[in-house]
Coordinates of C-alpha atoms in Angstrom, one line a residue:
X25 CA 181.1 206.6 219.9
X26 CA 183.7 203.9 219.8
X27 CA 183.0 200.5 218.2
X28 CA 185.1 197.4 217.7
X29 CA 184.1 195.0 214.9
X30 CA 185.8 191.6 214.4
X31 CA 185.5 189.4 211.3
X32 CA 186.5 185.8 212.0
X33 CA 186.9 182.7 209.8
X34 CA 189.4 180.5 208.0
X35 CA 192.2 181.8 205.7
X36 CA 190.8 182.0 202.2
X37 CA 187.2 183.0 203.3
X38 CA 187.7 186.7 202.5
X39 CA 188.3 188.2 205.9
X40 CA 190.6 190.8 204.5
X41 CA 188.1 191.6 201.8
X42 CA 185.3 192.3 204.3
X43 CA 187.5 194.0 207.0
X44 CA 189.5 196.0 204.5
X45 CA 186.3 197.3 202.7
X46 CA 184.7 198.3 206.0
X47 CA 187.8 200.1 207.1
X48 CA 187.7 202.1 203.9
X49 CA 184.0 202.8 204.2
X50 CA 184.4 204.2 207.7
X51 CA 187.5 206.3 206.9
X52 CA 185.7 207.8 203.8
X53 CA 182.8 208.7 206.0
X54 CA 185.1 210.6 208.4
X55 CA 185.5 208.1 211.2
X56 CA 188.9 207.4 212.8
X57 CA 189.9 203.8 212.2
X58 CA 192.4 201.4 213.7
X59 CA 192.7 197.9 212.2
X60 CA 194.5 194.9 213.5
X61 CA 195.0 191.5 211.8
X62 CA 195.6 188.1 213.5
X63 CA 196.4 185.4 211.0
X64 CA 197.9 182.0 211.0
X65 CA 200.9 181.0 208.8
X66 CA 198.9 179.1 206.2
X67 CA 197.2 179.8 202.9
X68 CA 193.9 178.2 203.7
X69 CA 192.2 177.0 206.9
X70 CA 193.1 177.6 210.5
X71 CA 191.5 180.5 212.4
X72 CA 192.1 184.2 211.5
X73 CA 190.4 187.5 212.3
X74 CA 190.5 191.0 211.0
X75 CA 189.5 193.6 213.6
X76 CA 188.3 197.2 212.9
X77 CA 188.0 199.8 215.6
X78 CA 186.2 203.0 214.5
X79 CA 185.3 206.1 216.3
X80 CA 184.4 209.8 216.0
X81 CA 187.6 210.5 217.9
X82 CA 191.2 209.5 217.4
X83 CA 191.9 205.8 218.1
X84 CA 195.4 204.3 218.2
X85 CA 195.2 200.7 219.6
X86 CA 193.1 197.6 219.7
X87 CA 190.4 196.6 222.2
X88 CA 189.5 193.2 223.4
X89 CA 185.8 193.9 223.9
X90 CA 183.7 193.5 220.8
X91 CA 180.6 195.3 219.7
X92 CA 180.0 193.4 216.4
X93 CA 181.3 189.9 215.5
X94 CA 180.9 188.7 211.9
X95 CA 181.3 184.9 212.1
X96 CA 182.1 183.2 208.8
X97 CA 182.4 179.8 210.6
X98 CA 181.4 178.1 213.8
X99 CA 184.9 178.2 215.3
X100 CA 184.7 182.0 215.3
X101 CA 181.6 182.0 217.4
X102 CA 183.1 179.5 219.9
X103 CA 186.4 181.4 220.1
X104 CA 185.2 185.0 220.3
X105 CA 181.7 184.9 221.8
X106 CA 183.1 185.5 225.3
X107 CA 184.7 188.8 224.1
X108 CA 181.3 190.2 223.1
X109 CA 180.2 193.3 225.1
X110 CA 176.8 193.5 226.9
X111 CA 175.0 195.1 223.9
X112 CA 177.1 193.3 221.3
X113 CA 175.7 191.4 218.3
X114 CA 176.9 188.4 216.2
X115 CA 176.2 188.2 212.5
X116 CA 176.2 184.7 211.1
X117 CA 174.7 182.4 208.5
X118 CA 173.0 179.4 210.1
X119 CA 172.9 177.5 206.8
X120 CA 176.7 177.9 206.2
X121 CA 177.8 176.9 209.7
X122 CA 175.0 174.2 210.1
X123 CA 173.8 175.5 213.5
X124 CA 171.2 178.0 214.7
X125 CA 171.5 180.2 217.8
X126 CA 168.3 181.6 219.4
X127 CA 170.0 184.0 221.9
X128 CA 169.1 187.7 221.3
X129 CA 172.7 188.7 220.4
X130 CA 172.6 186.5 217.3
X131 CA 171.4 187.8 213.9
X132 CA 171.0 185.1 211.3
X133 CA 171.7 186.6 207.8
X134 CA 171.6 184.1 204.9
X135 CA 174.9 185.3 203.3
X136 CA 175.1 182.4 200.9
X137 CA 171.5 182.4 199.9
X138 CA 171.5 186.1 199.1
X139 CA 174.7 185.8 197.1
X140 CA 173.2 182.9 195.0
X141 CA 169.8 184.5 194.6
X142 CA 170.9 188.1 193.8
X143 CA 174.5 187.7 192.5
X144 CA 174.2 184.2 191.1
X145 CA 177.6 183.5 192.6
X146 CA 178.6 182.2 196.0
X147 CA 181.8 184.2 195.9
X148 CA 179.7 187.4 196.6
X149 CA 179.1 186.2 200.2
X150 CA 181.7 188.7 201.3
X151 CA 179.9 191.6 199.7
X152 CA 176.6 190.5 201.3
X153 CA 178.3 190.4 204.7
X154 CA 179.8 193.8 204.2
X155 CA 176.5 195.3 203.3
X156 CA 174.8 193.6 206.3
X157 CA 177.3 195.3 208.7
X158 CA 176.5 198.7 207.2
X159 CA 172.8 197.9 207.6
X160 CA 173.3 197.2 211.3
X161 CA 175.1 200.6 211.6
X162 CA 172.5 202.4 209.5
X163 CA 175.2 203.8 207.2
X164 CA 174.7 204.7 203.6
X165 CA 176.0 202.5 200.9
X166 CA 177.6 205.2 198.7
X167 CA 181.2 204.7 199.9
X168 CA 180.9 200.9 199.5
X169 CA 179.5 201.3 196.0
X170 CA 182.5 203.4 195.1
X171 CA 184.9 200.8 196.5
X172 CA 183.1 198.0 194.6
X173 CA 183.3 200.0 191.3
X174 CA 187.0 200.4 191.8
X175 CA 187.7 196.8 192.9
X176 CA 185.8 195.2 190.0
X177 CA 186.5 197.8 187.3
X178 CA 188.5 195.2 185.2
X179 CA 185.7 192.6 185.5
X180 CA 183.0 194.8 183.9
X181 CA 179.7 196.5 184.7
X182 CA 177.7 193.3 185.1
X183 CA 180.0 192.1 188.0
X184 CA 179.9 195.6 189.6
X185 CA 176.1 195.7 189.4
X186 CA 175.7 192.3 190.9
X187 CA 178.0 193.1 193.8
X188 CA 176.2 196.4 194.5
X189 CA 172.9 194.5 194.4
X190 CA 174.3 191.9 196.9
X191 CA 175.5 194.6 199.2
X192 CA 172.1 196.3 199.0
X193 CA 170.3 193.0 199.8
X194 CA 172.5 192.2 202.8
X195 CA 172.0 195.8 204.0
X196 CA 168.2 195.6 203.7
X197 CA 168.0 192.2 205.4
X198 CA 170.2 193.2 208.4
X199 CA 168.4 196.5 208.8
X200 CA 164.9 194.9 208.9
X201 CA 166.0 191.9 211.0
X202 CA 167.5 193.7 214.0
X203 CA 165.2 196.2 215.7
X204 CA 167.6 196.3 218.7
X205 CA 170.4 197.5 216.4
X206 CA 168.9 201.0 216.6
X207 CA 171.4 201.6 219.3
X208 CA 174.2 201.1 216.9
X209 CA 173.1 203.7 214.4
X210 CA 175.9 206.1 213.5
X211 CA 175.6 209.8 213.2
X212 CA 177.0 211.8 210.3
X213 CA 180.5 213.2 210.7
X214 CA 180.3 215.8 208.1
X215 CA 182.3 215.9 204.9
X216 CA 185.6 214.9 206.6
X217 CA 187.5 212.2 204.7
X218 CA 190.6 210.6 206.3
X219 CA 193.6 208.9 204.8
X220 CA 193.9 205.2 205.7
X221 CA 197.4 203.7 205.7
X222 CA 199.3 200.9 207.4
X223 CA 202.9 200.9 208.6
X224 CA 204.4 199.0 205.7
X225 CA 202.7 201.3 203.1
X226 CA 204.0 204.3 205.1
X227 CA 207.5 203.0 204.9
X228 CA 207.2 202.4 201.2
X229 CA 205.7 205.9 200.7
X230 CA 208.5 207.4 202.7
X231 CA 211.1 205.7 200.6
X232 CA 209.3 206.7 197.4
X233 CA 209.2 210.4 198.4
X234 CA 212.8 210.3 199.6
X235 CA 214.1 209.5 196.1
X236 CA 214.6 205.8 196.6
X237 CA 215.4 204.3 193.1
X238 CA 216.4 200.7 194.0
X239 CA 214.7 198.2 196.3
X240 CA 215.8 194.6 196.5
X241 CA 214.3 191.9 198.8
X242 CA 213.4 188.3 199.1
X243 CA 209.7 188.0 200.1
X244 CA 209.3 187.4 203.8
X245 CA 206.4 188.0 206.1
X246 CA 205.8 190.5 207.5
X247 CA 208.1 192.8 205.5
X248 CA 206.8 191.9 202.0
X249 CA 204.3 194.7 202.0
X250 CA 207.0 197.2 201.5
X251 CA 208.2 195.4 198.3
X252 CA 204.6 195.1 197.1
X253 CA 203.9 198.8 197.6
X254 CA 207.1 199.9 195.8
X255 CA 206.6 197.4 193.0
X256 CA 203.1 198.8 192.4
X257 CA 204.6 202.3 192.0
X258 CA 207.8 201.2 190.1
X259 CA 206.6 202.1 186.6
X260 CA 205.1 205.4 187.6
X261 CA 208.1 206.6 189.6
X262 CA 211.0 204.9 187.8
X263 CA 212.1 202.6 190.7
X264 CA 213.8 199.3 190.2
X265 CA 212.3 196.6 192.5
X266 CA 214.2 193.4 192.4
X267 CA 213.0 190.1 193.9
X268 CA 216.3 188.6 194.8
X269 CA 217.0 184.8 195.1
X270 CA 217.7 185.2 198.8
X271 CA 218.6 187.9 201.4
X272 CA 222.3 187.6 200.9
X273 CA 221.8 188.7 197.3
X274 CA 219.2 191.3 198.3
X275 CA 221.5 193.3 200.6
X276 CA 224.5 193.0 198.3
X277 CA 222.4 194.2 195.3
X278 CA 221.3 197.2 197.3
X279 CA 224.9 198.0 198.4
X280 CA 226.0 197.7 194.7
X281 CA 223.2 200.0 193.6
X282 CA 224.1 202.6 196.3
X283 CA 227.8 202.5 195.4
X284 CA 226.8 203.1 191.8
X285 CA 224.9 206.3 192.8
X286 CA 221.3 205.3 193.5
X287 CA 219.4 205.7 196.7
X288 CA 218.9 202.1 197.7
X289 CA 217.0 200.1 200.3
X290 CA 216.4 196.5 201.2
X291 CA 213.9 194.9 203.6
X292 CA 213.4 191.7 205.5
X293 CA 212.4 190.1 208.8
X294 CA 214.6 188.5 211.5
X295 CA 215.4 185.2 209.7
X296 CA 216.2 187.1 206.5
X297 CA 218.3 189.6 208.3
X298 CA 220.4 186.8 209.8
X299 CA 221.5 186.2 206.2
X300 CA 222.2 189.8 205.5
X301 CA 224.6 190.3 208.4
X302 CA 227.9 189.9 206.4
X303 CA 226.5 192.4 203.8
X304 CA 225.7 194.8 206.7
X305 CA 229.4 194.7 207.7
X306 CA 230.4 195.3 204.0
X307 CA 228.2 198.5 204.0
X308 CA 229.8 199.6 207.3
X309 CA 233.3 199.0 206.1
X310 CA 232.9 200.6 202.7
X311 CA 230.9 203.5 204.1
X312 CA 228.1 202.8 201.6
X313 CA 224.8 204.4 202.4
X314 CA 221.9 201.9 202.7
X315 CA 218.5 201.8 204.4
X316 CA 217.4 198.4 205.8
X317 CA 213.8 197.8 206.9
X318 CA 213.7 195.0 209.5
X319 CA 210.1 194.0 210.4
X320 CA 210.0 191.8 213.4
X321 CA 208.1 188.6 214.1
X322 CA 208.5 186.0 216.8
X323 CA 211.6 183.8 216.3
X324 CA 214.1 182.3 216.2
X325 CA 213.9 180.5 212.9
X326 CA 210.4 180.7 211.6
X327 CA 208.8 181.0 215.2
X328 CA 205.4 182.5 214.8
X329 CA 206.0 184.0 211.3
X330 CA 202.8 185.9 210.9
X331 CA 202.6 187.3 214.4
X332 CA 204.3 190.1 216.2
X333 CA 207.1 190.8 218.6
X334 CA 209.8 193.4 219.4
X335 CA 212.6 190.8 219.9
X336 CA 215.2 191.7 217.3
X337 CA 216.4 195.0 218.8
X338 CA 219.7 193.7 220.3
X339 CA 220.3 191.4 217.3
X340 CA 220.1 194.4 214.9
X341 CA 222.2 196.5 217.3
X342 CA 225.1 194.1 217.6
X343 CA 224.8 192.3 214.2
X344 CA 227.9 192.3 212.0
X345 CA 231.6 191.6 212.4
X346 CA 233.8 194.5 213.5
X347 CA 232.9 197.9 214.7
X348 CA 231.1 200.5 212.6
X349 CA 228.3 203.0 213.1
X350 CA 224.7 202.3 212.6
X351 CA 221.4 204.0 213.4
X352 CA 218.1 202.4 214.4
X353 CA 214.7 204.1 214.1
X354 CA 211.6 202.4 215.5
X355 CA 208.4 204.3 214.5
X356 CA 205.3 204.1 216.7
X357 CA 202.7 205.1 214.0
X358 CA 202.5 205.0 210.2
X359 CA 203.1 208.8 210.2
X360 CA 206.3 208.4 212.1
X361 CA 207.3 205.5 209.8
X362 CA 206.8 207.8 206.8
X363 CA 208.9 210.6 208.2
X364 CA 211.6 208.4 209.8
X365 CA 212.1 206.6 206.5
X366 CA 212.8 209.9 204.9
X367 CA 215.2 210.8 207.8
X368 CA 216.9 207.4 207.3
X369 CA 217.7 208.2 203.7
X370 CA 218.9 211.6 204.6
X371 CA 221.3 210.4 207.4
X372 CA 222.4 207.4 205.4
X373 CA 223.6 209.6 202.6
X374 CA 225.0 212.4 204.9
X375 CA 227.1 210.1 207.0
X376 CA 227.5 207.1 204.6
X377 CA 226.3 204.5 207.1
X378 CA 223.6 201.7 207.3
X379 CA 220.4 202.8 208.9
X380 CA 217.6 200.6 210.1
X381 CA 213.8 201.1 210.1
X382 CA 212.8 198.6 212.6
X383 CA 209.2 197.7 213.1
X384 CA 207.0 194.7 213.6
X385 CA 204.0 192.8 212.2
X386 CA 201.5 194.7 214.4
X387 CA 202.4 198.2 213.2
X388 CA 203.2 196.9 209.7
X389 CA 199.8 195.5 209.1
X390 CA 197.7 197.9 211.2
X391 CA 195.8 200.6 209.4
X392 CA 195.5 204.1 210.9
X393 CA 193.6 207.2 209.8
X394 CA 195.3 210.6 209.4
X395 CA 194.2 213.9 207.9
X396 CA 197.4 213.7 205.8
X397 CA 201.1 213.7 206.0
X398 CA 203.1 216.9 205.7
X399 CA 205.3 216.8 202.6
X400 CA 206.8 220.1 203.7
X401 CA 208.7 218.3 206.4
X402 CA 210.5 216.0 203.9
X403 CA 214.2 216.4 203.6
X404 CA 216.2 215.8 200.4
X405 CA 219.9 216.7 200.0
X406 CA 221.9 215.2 197.2
X407 CA 225.3 214.4 198.8
X408 CA 226.6 212.6 195.7
X409 CA 229.3 214.3 193.7
X410 CA 229.6 214.1 190.0
X411 CA 232.0 215.5 187.4
X412 CA 230.9 219.1 187.6
X413 CA 231.1 219.0 191.4
X414 CA 234.7 217.8 191.3
X415 CA 235.9 220.1 188.5
X416 CA 239.1 221.8 189.5
X417 CA 239.7 219.6 192.5
X418 CA 242.9 217.6 193.0
X419 CA 243.2 213.9 193.5
X420 CA 240.0 212.3 194.7
X421 CA 240.2 209.9 197.6
X422 CA 237.1 208.0 198.4
X423 CA 238.0 207.5 202.1
X424 CA 239.9 210.8 202.7
X425 CA 240.4 211.8 206.3
X426 CA 238.4 214.9 207.0
X427 CA 238.2 215.5 210.7
X428 CA 234.5 214.7 210.8
X429 CA 234.7 211.1 209.5
X430 CA 232.8 212.0 206.4
X431 CA 234.5 211.8 203.1
X432 CA 233.3 213.2 199.7
X433 CA 230.9 210.7 198.1
X434 CA 231.6 210.6 194.4
X435 CA 229.6 208.5 191.9
X436 CA 231.7 205.9 189.9
X437 CA 231.6 206.5 186.2
X438 CA 230.2 210.0 186.7
X439 CA 233.3 211.5 188.4
X440 CA 235.1 212.5 185.2
X441 CA 238.9 211.8 185.4
X442 CA 238.6 210.8 189.1
X443 CA 238.7 207.1 190.1
X444 CA 236.3 205.9 192.9
X445 CA 237.8 202.9 194.7
X446 CA 236.8 201.1 197.9
X447 CA 237.6 197.7 199.4
X448 CA 236.0 195.3 201.8
X449 CA 239.3 194.8 203.5
X450 CA 240.9 197.7 205.5
X451 CA 242.0 200.3 203.0
X452 CA 243.8 203.6 202.8
X453 CA 242.3 207.0 201.9
X454 CA 242.3 206.1 198.2
X455 CA 240.4 202.8 198.9
X456 CA 243.3 200.5 198.3
X457 CA 243.9 197.5 200.6
X458 CA 246.4 197.9 203.5
X459 CA 247.8 195.9 206.4
X460 CA 249.6 198.5 208.5
X461 CA 248.4 199.3 212.0
X462 CA 248.6 203.1 211.7
X463 CA 246.2 203.3 208.8
X464 CA 243.9 200.8 210.5
X465 CA 243.7 203.1 213.6
X466 CA 243.0 206.2 211.4
X467 CA 240.2 204.4 209.5
X468 CA 238.5 203.0 212.5
X469 CA 238.6 206.5 214.1
X470 CA 237.3 208.0 211.0
X471 CA 234.4 205.5 210.4
X472 CA 233.3 205.1 214.0
X473 CA 234.7 207.4 216.6
X474 CA 234.3 210.7 214.6
X475 CA 230.9 210.0 213.1
X476 CA 228.9 208.7 216.0
X477 CA 229.0 211.9 218.1
X478 CA 227.7 213.8 215.1
X479 CA 225.0 211.3 214.4
X480 CA 223.9 211.4 218.0
X481 CA 223.3 215.1 217.7
X482 CA 220.8 214.3 214.8
X483 CA 218.6 212.1 217.0
X484 CA 215.3 213.6 218.2
X485 CA 214.3 213.6 221.8
X486 CA 211.6 211.1 222.9
X487 CA 208.0 212.1 222.8
X488 CA 206.4 213.1 226.1
X489 CA 202.6 212.7 226.3
X490 CA 200.6 213.3 229.4
X491 CA 201.5 215.1 232.6
X492 CA 204.5 217.4 232.3
X493 CA 205.7 216.5 235.8
X494 CA 204.6 212.9 236.1
X495 CA 204.8 210.6 239.2
X496 CA 204.3 207.6 236.9
X497 CA 206.1 207.3 233.5
X498 CA 205.3 204.5 231.0
X499 CA 208.2 204.1 228.6
X500 CA 207.9 202.4 225.3
X501 CA 209.4 202.2 221.8
X502 CA 208.1 201.4 218.4
X503 CA 204.6 199.9 218.0
X504 CA 203.6 200.2 221.7
X505 CA 203.0 203.9 221.1
X506 CA 199.3 203.8 220.5
X507 CA 198.3 201.5 223.3
X508 CA 200.4 203.3 225.9
X509 CA 199.0 206.6 224.8
X510 CA 195.4 205.5 225.2
X511 CA 196.1 203.9 228.6
X512 CA 197.7 207.1 229.8
X513 CA 194.5 208.9 228.8
X514 CA 192.5 206.5 231.0
X515 CA 194.8 206.6 234.1
X516 CA 195.4 210.4 233.9
X517 CA 191.9 211.0 235.4
X518 CA 193.3 209.9 238.7
X519 CA 197.1 209.9 238.3
X520 CA 199.9 212.2 237.4
X521 CA 201.0 209.9 234.6
X522 CA 202.7 210.3 231.2
X523 CA 204.2 208.3 228.3
X524 CA 207.8 208.6 227.2
X525 CA 208.0 207.1 223.7
X526 CA 211.3 206.5 221.9
X527 CA 211.2 206.2 218.1
X528 CA 214.9 207.1 217.5
X529 CA 216.5 204.5 219.7
X530 CA 220.2 204.1 218.6
X531 CA 222.1 206.1 219.3
X532 CA 219.9 207.5 222.1
X533 CA 219.4 211.2 221.7
X534 CA 221.4 213.7 223.8
X535 CA 219.5 215.2 226.7
X536 CA 220.4 218.9 226.1
X537 CA 217.1 219.6 224.4
X538 CA 215.0 217.5 226.7
X539 CA 216.4 215.9 229.9
X540 CA 214.4 212.7 229.8
X541 CA 216.7 211.1 232.4
X542 CA 215.8 213.8 234.9
X543 CA 212.2 213.2 234.2
X544 CA 212.6 209.4 234.9
X545 CA 214.7 209.9 238.0
X546 CA 212.2 212.3 239.5
X547 CA 209.2 210.0 238.9
X548 CA 208.0 207.7 241.7
X549 CA 207.5 204.9 239.2
X550 CA 209.1 204.3 235.8
X551 CA 207.8 201.2 233.9
X552 CA 209.3 200.0 230.6
X553 CA 206.7 198.2 228.4
X554 CA 207.9 195.9 225.6
X555 CA 206.6 193.2 223.3
X556 CA 209.4 190.8 224.1
X557 CA 210.4 188.5 227.0
X558 CA 213.7 190.0 228.3
X559 CA 213.2 193.8 228.1
X560 CA 215.7 194.5 225.3
X561 CA 215.1 198.2 225.2
X562 CA 215.5 198.5 229.0
X563 CA 218.9 196.7 228.7
X564 CA 219.9 199.1 225.9
X565 CA 218.8 202.1 228.0
X566 CA 220.7 200.9 231.0
X567 CA 223.9 200.3 229.0
X568 CA 223.7 203.7 227.4
X569 CA 222.5 205.9 230.3
X570 CA 223.0 203.9 233.5
X571 CA 219.3 204.3 234.3
X572 CA 217.7 201.0 235.3
X573 CA 214.0 200.5 235.2
X574 CA 212.7 198.8 238.4
X575 CA 209.6 197.5 236.6
X576 CA 209.1 195.8 233.3
X577 CA 205.8 194.8 231.6
X578 CA 206.5 192.4 228.8
X579 CA 204.3 190.4 226.4
X580 CA 205.8 187.6 224.2
X581 CA 203.0 185.4 223.1
X582 CA 203.0 186.7 219.5
X583 CA 200.1 189.1 220.2
X584 CA 200.2 192.9 220.7
X585 CA 199.2 194.6 223.9
X586 CA 195.5 195.7 223.9
X587 CA 194.1 198.5 226.0
X588 CA 192.5 196.0 228.4
X589 CA 195.5 193.7 228.7
X590 CA 197.9 196.6 229.4
X591 CA 195.4 198.1 232.0
X592 CA 195.3 194.8 233.8
X593 CA 199.1 194.5 233.8
X594 CA 199.5 198.1 235.2
X595 CA 197.0 197.4 238.0
X596 CA 199.8 195.4 239.7
X597 CA 201.7 198.6 240.1
X598 CA 199.2 201.5 240.1

């Protein structure tokens, strides 16, 4: 069983309400879920859709072919009808869209009339539509009733009861109006309940469980979800979440919080990161630990601000004036996002460097199901030194030469008699400004040349999925993980094919634990797949390893790869 459901309409019609509720219902009934949002950059109007794929097996990407289309306006029918599968159905309300369709795939459900008759309020149209979908699928309403009780708890029992009644009425109407929907009926999955989480929530959860105590940001799609998540947990977990006046202030606030002793993070998207660049150099120069979430969207400038792209990699890699170490993680799933955020805090504190969690709108907004994350894998080491840690030691030098590039990290104001000094200009071991060339050479060697080899040893090898000795290797990074994995499953029936996915992309990992270069060189075909126009990861890979991909598959229309679109692209080579 593998169904794809799309809810389409204008912004402001409640697409997220319907799609989000259905995704929760499916996950609470034990089905694996993958959601995908496509929305325009406007508050009301335009055309948006919310897609939910659900199955009794693991699903990790979006499909183009639809099984159920819920049309809240006529434009949705005209735009997406051609994507309907052979047995697909379209739910719509003829009175609302002022048109009736007689073809067998259409089911006319009076969403608005039921909402007014049963709930006495048109706003309950979304609850009616959600119930109607569950009626088509023959599912119980228990999970939806629980969701409605939670959602409307503050509005009182009367509103809860009216919404449940509307859901029941929509359910009964759809169930009785579609005899052919018998084919869609779902079978029970047992008592399994799965966690449903998107990429931005996973980054926020990773920060929360890594001891992050300060987050500053200026709201910017698609990164804002991290700030919203952490703000919702701030009181419970003692986190300061500051909405800054702009991104210049946001990164400098985070740097200040980190220098003062708190684990600190900031987040933004490409345009906002452009403003953060000078602050990035400040963190590099002063060796101040900081984690930066950079969630990509098409640019430059505002571009397609609510859509997706992997086009900031080289920008983030080379941003900043001067030379200093940095690390870039690019998770492929919410689970990876959770654990890599934890690793980002660990390495940022250990090596006193800026570390990026780079992702994009597709992974950020997409919800996945998991049986749970493993908190036993979390790392927490407190590298900060306070008065008791420095007791008996001699003079403290914030930037002391150590042979590893890493100096002791004392907390200002908590270091007892010791003074903690740093400077944004070049400085000596004590942190005081200098101009001489000898000290400059020593400090650059310390900050950059001694740290980077140690950091490289911390990077994990890419993930190999599929044939262990492949003739065809599909290479990806970040959010292309899920779609490449499912396409490998499809082609593996006839080909020796595998996926090589990089989630820790700078510096590239050493090949002592897994010789991924040997794997690529021995394959007949190595294709790099990226959500940008120029193949930025392929360029980075060639610069770092000398290996050049002979084939690139790129997509740069602001939309993610789907299983069908990637299969079609691959048919040119396979």
